C-alpha atoms as one frame of an Amber mdcrd trajectory, in Angstrom:
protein
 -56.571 -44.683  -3.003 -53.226 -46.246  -3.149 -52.653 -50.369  -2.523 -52.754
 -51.568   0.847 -50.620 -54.204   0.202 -47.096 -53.837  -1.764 -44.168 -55.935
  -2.296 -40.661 -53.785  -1.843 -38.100 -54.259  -3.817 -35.571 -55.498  -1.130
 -31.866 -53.932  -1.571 -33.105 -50.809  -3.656 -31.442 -47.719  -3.662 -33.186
 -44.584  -1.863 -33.989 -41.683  -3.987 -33.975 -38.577  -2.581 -34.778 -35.580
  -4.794 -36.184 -31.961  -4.660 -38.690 -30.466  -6.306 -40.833 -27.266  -6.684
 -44.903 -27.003  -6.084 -45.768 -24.115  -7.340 -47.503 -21.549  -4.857 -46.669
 -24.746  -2.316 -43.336 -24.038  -0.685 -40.422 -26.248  -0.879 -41.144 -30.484
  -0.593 -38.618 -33.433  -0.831 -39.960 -36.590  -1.387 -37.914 -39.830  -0.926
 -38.748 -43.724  -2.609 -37.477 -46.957  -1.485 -38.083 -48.679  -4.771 -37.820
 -47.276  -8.662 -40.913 -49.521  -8.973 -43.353 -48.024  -7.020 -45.870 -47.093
 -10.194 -46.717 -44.357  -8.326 -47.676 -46.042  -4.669 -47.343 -43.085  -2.895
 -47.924 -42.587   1.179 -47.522 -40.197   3.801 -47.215 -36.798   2.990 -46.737
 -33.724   5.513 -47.069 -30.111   5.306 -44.717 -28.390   8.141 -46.424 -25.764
  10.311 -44.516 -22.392  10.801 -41.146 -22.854  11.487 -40.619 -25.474   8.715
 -38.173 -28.383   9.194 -35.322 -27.921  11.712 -36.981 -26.269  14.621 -35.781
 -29.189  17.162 -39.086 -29.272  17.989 -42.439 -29.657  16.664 -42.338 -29.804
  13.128 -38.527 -32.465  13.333 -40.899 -34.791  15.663 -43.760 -34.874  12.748
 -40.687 -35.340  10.088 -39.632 -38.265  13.000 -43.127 -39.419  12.232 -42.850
 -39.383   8.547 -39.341 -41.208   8.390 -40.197 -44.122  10.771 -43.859 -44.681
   8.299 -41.205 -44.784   5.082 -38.661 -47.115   6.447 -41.607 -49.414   7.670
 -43.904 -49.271   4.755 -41.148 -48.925   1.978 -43.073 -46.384   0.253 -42.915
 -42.809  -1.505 -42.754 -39.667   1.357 -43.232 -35.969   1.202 -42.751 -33.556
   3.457 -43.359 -29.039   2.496 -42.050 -26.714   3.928 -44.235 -23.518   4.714
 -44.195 -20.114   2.693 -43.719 -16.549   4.453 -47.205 -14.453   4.270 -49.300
 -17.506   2.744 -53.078 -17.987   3.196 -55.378 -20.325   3.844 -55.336 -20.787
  -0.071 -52.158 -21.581  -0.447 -52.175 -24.511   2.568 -55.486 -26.032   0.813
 -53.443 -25.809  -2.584 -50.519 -27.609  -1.066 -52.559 -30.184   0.374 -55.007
 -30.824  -2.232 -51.464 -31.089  -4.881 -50.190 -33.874  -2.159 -54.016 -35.863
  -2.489 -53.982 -35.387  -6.504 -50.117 -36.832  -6.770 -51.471 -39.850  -4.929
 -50.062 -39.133  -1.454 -52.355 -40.889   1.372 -52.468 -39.704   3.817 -51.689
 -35.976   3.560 -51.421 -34.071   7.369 -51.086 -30.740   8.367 -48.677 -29.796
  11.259 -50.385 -27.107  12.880 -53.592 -25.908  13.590 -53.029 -23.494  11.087
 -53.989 -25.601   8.159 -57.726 -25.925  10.051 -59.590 -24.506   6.908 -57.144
 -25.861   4.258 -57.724 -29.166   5.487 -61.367 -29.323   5.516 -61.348 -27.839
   2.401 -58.700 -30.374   0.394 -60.712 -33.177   2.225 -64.018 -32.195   0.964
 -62.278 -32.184  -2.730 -59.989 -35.884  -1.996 -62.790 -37.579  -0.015 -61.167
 -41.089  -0.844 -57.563 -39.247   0.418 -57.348 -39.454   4.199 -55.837 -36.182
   6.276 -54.810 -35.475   8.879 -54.198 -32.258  11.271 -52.047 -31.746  14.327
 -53.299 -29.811  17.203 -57.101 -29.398  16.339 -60.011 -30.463  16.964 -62.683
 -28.714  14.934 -62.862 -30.710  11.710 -65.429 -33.313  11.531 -65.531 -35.009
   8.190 -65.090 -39.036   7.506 -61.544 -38.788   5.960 -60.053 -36.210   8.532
 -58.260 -37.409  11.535 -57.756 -34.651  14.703 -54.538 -35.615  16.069 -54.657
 -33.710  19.072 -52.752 -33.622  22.650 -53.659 -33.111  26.131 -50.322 -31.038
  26.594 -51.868 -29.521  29.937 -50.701 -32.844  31.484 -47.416 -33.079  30.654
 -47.179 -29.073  31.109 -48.278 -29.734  34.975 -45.413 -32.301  34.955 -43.453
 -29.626  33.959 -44.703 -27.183  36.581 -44.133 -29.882  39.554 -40.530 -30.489
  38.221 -39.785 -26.215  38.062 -41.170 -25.666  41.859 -38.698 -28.563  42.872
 -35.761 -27.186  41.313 -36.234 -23.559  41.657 -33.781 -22.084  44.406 -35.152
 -18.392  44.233 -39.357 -19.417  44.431 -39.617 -17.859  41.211 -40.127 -19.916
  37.541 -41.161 -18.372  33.690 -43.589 -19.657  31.294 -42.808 -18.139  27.945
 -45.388 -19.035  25.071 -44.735 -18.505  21.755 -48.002 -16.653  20.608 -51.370
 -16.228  22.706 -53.499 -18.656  21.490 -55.982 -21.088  23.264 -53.501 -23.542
  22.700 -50.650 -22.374  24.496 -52.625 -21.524  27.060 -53.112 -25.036  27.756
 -49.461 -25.176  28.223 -49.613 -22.424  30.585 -52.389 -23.506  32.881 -51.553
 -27.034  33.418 -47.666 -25.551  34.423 -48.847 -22.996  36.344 -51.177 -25.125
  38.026 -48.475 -28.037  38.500 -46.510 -24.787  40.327 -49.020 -23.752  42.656
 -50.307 -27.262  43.525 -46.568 -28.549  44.405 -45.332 -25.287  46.254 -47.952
 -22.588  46.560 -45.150 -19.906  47.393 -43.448 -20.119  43.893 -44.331 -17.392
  41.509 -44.899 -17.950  38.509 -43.874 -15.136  35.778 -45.890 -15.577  32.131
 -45.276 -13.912  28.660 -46.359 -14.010  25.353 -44.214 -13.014  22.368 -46.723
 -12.552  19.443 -50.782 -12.256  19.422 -50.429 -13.852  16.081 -47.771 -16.536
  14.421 -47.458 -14.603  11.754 -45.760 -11.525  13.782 -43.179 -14.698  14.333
 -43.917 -16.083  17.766 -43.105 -19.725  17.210 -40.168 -18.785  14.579 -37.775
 -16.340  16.694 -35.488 -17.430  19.103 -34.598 -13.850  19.476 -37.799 -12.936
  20.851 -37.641 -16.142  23.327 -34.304 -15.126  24.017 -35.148 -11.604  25.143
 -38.232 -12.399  26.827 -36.300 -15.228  29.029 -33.690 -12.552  29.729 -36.439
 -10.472  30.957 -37.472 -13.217  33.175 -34.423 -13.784  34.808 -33.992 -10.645
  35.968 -37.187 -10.914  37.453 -35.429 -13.903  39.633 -36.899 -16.601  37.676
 -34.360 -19.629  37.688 -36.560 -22.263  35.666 -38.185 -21.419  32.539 -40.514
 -23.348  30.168 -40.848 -22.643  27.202 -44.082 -23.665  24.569 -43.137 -21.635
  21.501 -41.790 -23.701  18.922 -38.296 -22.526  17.233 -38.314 -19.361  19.483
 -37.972 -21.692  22.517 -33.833 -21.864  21.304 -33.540 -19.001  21.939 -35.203
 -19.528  25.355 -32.510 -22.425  25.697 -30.145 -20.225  24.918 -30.536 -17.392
  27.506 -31.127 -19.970  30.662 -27.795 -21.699  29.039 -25.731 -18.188  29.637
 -27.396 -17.541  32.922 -26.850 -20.819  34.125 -30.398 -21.078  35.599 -32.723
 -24.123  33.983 -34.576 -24.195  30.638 -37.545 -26.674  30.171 -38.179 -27.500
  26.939 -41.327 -28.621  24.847 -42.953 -31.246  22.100 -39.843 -33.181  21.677
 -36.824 -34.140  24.052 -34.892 -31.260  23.536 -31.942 -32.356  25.538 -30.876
 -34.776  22.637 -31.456 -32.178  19.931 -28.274 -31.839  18.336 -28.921 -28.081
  17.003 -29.135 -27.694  21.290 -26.005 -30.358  22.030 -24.045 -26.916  23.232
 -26.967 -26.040  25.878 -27.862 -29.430  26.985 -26.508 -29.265  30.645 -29.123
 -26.272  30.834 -32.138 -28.225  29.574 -33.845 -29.368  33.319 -36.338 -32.104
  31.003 -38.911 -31.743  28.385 -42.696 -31.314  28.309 -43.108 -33.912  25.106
 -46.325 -35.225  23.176 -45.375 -37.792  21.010 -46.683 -35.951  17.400 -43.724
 -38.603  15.758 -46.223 -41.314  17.172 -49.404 -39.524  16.315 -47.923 -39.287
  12.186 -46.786 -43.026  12.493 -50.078 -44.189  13.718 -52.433 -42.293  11.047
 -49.950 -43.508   8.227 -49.915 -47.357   9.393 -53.751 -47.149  10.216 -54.284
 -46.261   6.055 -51.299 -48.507   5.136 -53.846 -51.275   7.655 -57.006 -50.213
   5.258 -58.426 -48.720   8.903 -58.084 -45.300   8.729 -58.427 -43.070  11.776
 -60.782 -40.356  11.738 -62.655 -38.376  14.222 -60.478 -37.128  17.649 -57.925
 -39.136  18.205 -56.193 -38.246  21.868 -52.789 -38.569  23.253 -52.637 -37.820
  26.712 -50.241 -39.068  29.935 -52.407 -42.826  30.164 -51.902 -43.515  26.605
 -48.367 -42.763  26.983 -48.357 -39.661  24.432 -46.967 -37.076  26.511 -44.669
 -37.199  29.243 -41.573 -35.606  30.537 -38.299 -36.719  29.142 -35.318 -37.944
  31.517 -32.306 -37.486  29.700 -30.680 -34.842  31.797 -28.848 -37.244  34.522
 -28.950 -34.675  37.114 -33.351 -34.730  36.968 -33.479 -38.519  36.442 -31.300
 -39.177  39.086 -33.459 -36.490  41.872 -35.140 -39.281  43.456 -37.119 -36.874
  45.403 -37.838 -34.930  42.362 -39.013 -37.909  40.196 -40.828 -39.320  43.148
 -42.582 -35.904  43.306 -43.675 -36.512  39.187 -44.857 -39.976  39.301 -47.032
 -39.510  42.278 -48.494 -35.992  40.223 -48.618 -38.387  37.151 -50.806 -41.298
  38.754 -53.173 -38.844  40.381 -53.904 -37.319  36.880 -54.117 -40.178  34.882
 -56.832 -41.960  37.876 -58.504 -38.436  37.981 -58.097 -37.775  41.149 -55.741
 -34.216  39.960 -58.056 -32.584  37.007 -55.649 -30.528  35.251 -57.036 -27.117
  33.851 -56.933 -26.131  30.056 -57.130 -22.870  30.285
């Protein structure tokens, strides 16, 4: 395992440089100091998608970048490979562990098996993996979400603002996990203003037919959805969800948007006025906190939960015109205290 302690070399240049793994996809890696005798730390692998989606994968980089100019230490961050199996991710992984990275996190539950796997092989490397819950080992940390809260935000928000009783869910591939999206909005609907429908689609079965990665599939799929008279539509599919933005943007009806605050995205600056909020879970935070709990010599394992009382997901106010509804935000903090005191038990599925 690397140092826990380490004196930085104050004033030194940042490297940036990038390199090839092979059969691992594309990685940069970045160093604060030319004398870091190879004190490596955090090290991510992006989930489908890769870097630049404006959503989940940029708030794990957000993550990694806030660890590095903390810690003063070594990054990496790899970019997924079209078609690759759960052989490849373990390879990537397990090449991040034997360079010295720690810790090493997948974004996605994707990398499920690769992670237990490259942990079983690195037991002295901690991981970590984003959005599941099923790997119980001592050096594996399940950063996971309960996105079903912020989702019935979400849902409370739409049946404020809709004018035609009619809001869209649009998930980016039909997974247990999305559906948690789903039921908490759809439930945040019906519990604010049981006469709103709510229309629902999924664009893939799997992520590999490209449900998180298409914005032209979220971009038909809303268009479908607004003929159906749907004027606010949330969206929990990853890049695809542009293209979501992108369609409420041109029909000038409301977009809700997902994992990070979408409104300040500036790959979205052009649809911004469109974006109502966002559902967010804070997986910048989640990276942070695993990287400074090694860097602490107290490494998280186990399940390790963000939900609305721990402040880890929540609905952004960046738009003006929703921070400003004082009915409408009146309407969310009320929802908000009853979940986080129990009284409102928010469905998963």
């Amino acid at each position: 395992m690397r140092r826990i302690s380490r004196i930085t070399v104050a004033g030194a240049a940042t490297a940036s440089l990038a390199l090839a793994l092979s059969a691992c996809g594309g990685t940069s890696t970045s160093s604060s100091s030319s004398e870091s005798k190879g004190d490596k730390g955090l090290a991510i692998a992006y989930d489908v998608g890769g870097k630049g989606d404006q959503s989940f994968n940029d708030a794990a980089y957000a993550g990694l970048e806030q660890a590095k100019k903390e810690f003063g230490y070594e990054t990496a961050d790899v970019e997924p490979t079209e078609g690759e199996t759960d052989a490849d991710k373990e390879q990537r992984l397990a090449s991040l562990a034997k360079q010295g990275y720690n810790p090493v996190i997948g974004v996605g539950y994707a990398y499920a098996a690769a992670v237990k796997g490259a942990a079983e092989k690195f037991p002295d490397t901690t991981f970590g993996i984003v959005d599941d819950a099923t790997i119980e080992a001592e050096n594996v940390a399940d950063l996971v979400f309960s996105e079903e809260q912020a989702s019935y935000l979400a849902g409370v928000a739409a049946a404020k603002s809709t004018r035609t009783d009619t809001v869209g869910f649009v998930g980016g591939v039909d997974i247990p996990l999305i559906h948690k999206f789903q039921a908490g909005f759809e439930q945040g609907v019906k519990d604010t203003d049981a006469k709103v429908k709510v229309v629902s689609q999924y664009l893939t079965q799997t992520a590999e037919e490209g449900g998180f990665s298409s914005p032209d599939k979220g971009k038909t799929a809303a268009e479908g959805q607004i003929e159906k008279k749907a004027d606010v539509i949330y969206a929990a599919a990853g890049l695809s969800g542009q293209g979501v933005i992108e369609a409420a943007a041109a029909n000038k009806v409301w977009a809700i948007g997902v994992d990070s605050d979408q409104y300040r995205q500036e790959a979205l600056a052009k649809y911004k006025d469109s974006i109502l909020t966002s559902a967010m879970k804070d997986v910048a935070k989640a990276v942070y906190n695993l990287a400074k709990s090694v860097e602490d010599g107290k490494p998280e394992t186990g399940i390790v939960r963000g939900d609305l009382k721990t402040g880890e997901v929540s609905l952004s106010n960046s738009n003006p015109k929703f921070a400003d509804d004082a009915e409408l935000q009146k309407a969310i903090e009320t929802a908000k205290e009853k979940i986080v005191s129990g009284e409102i038990k928010v469905k998963s599925s």
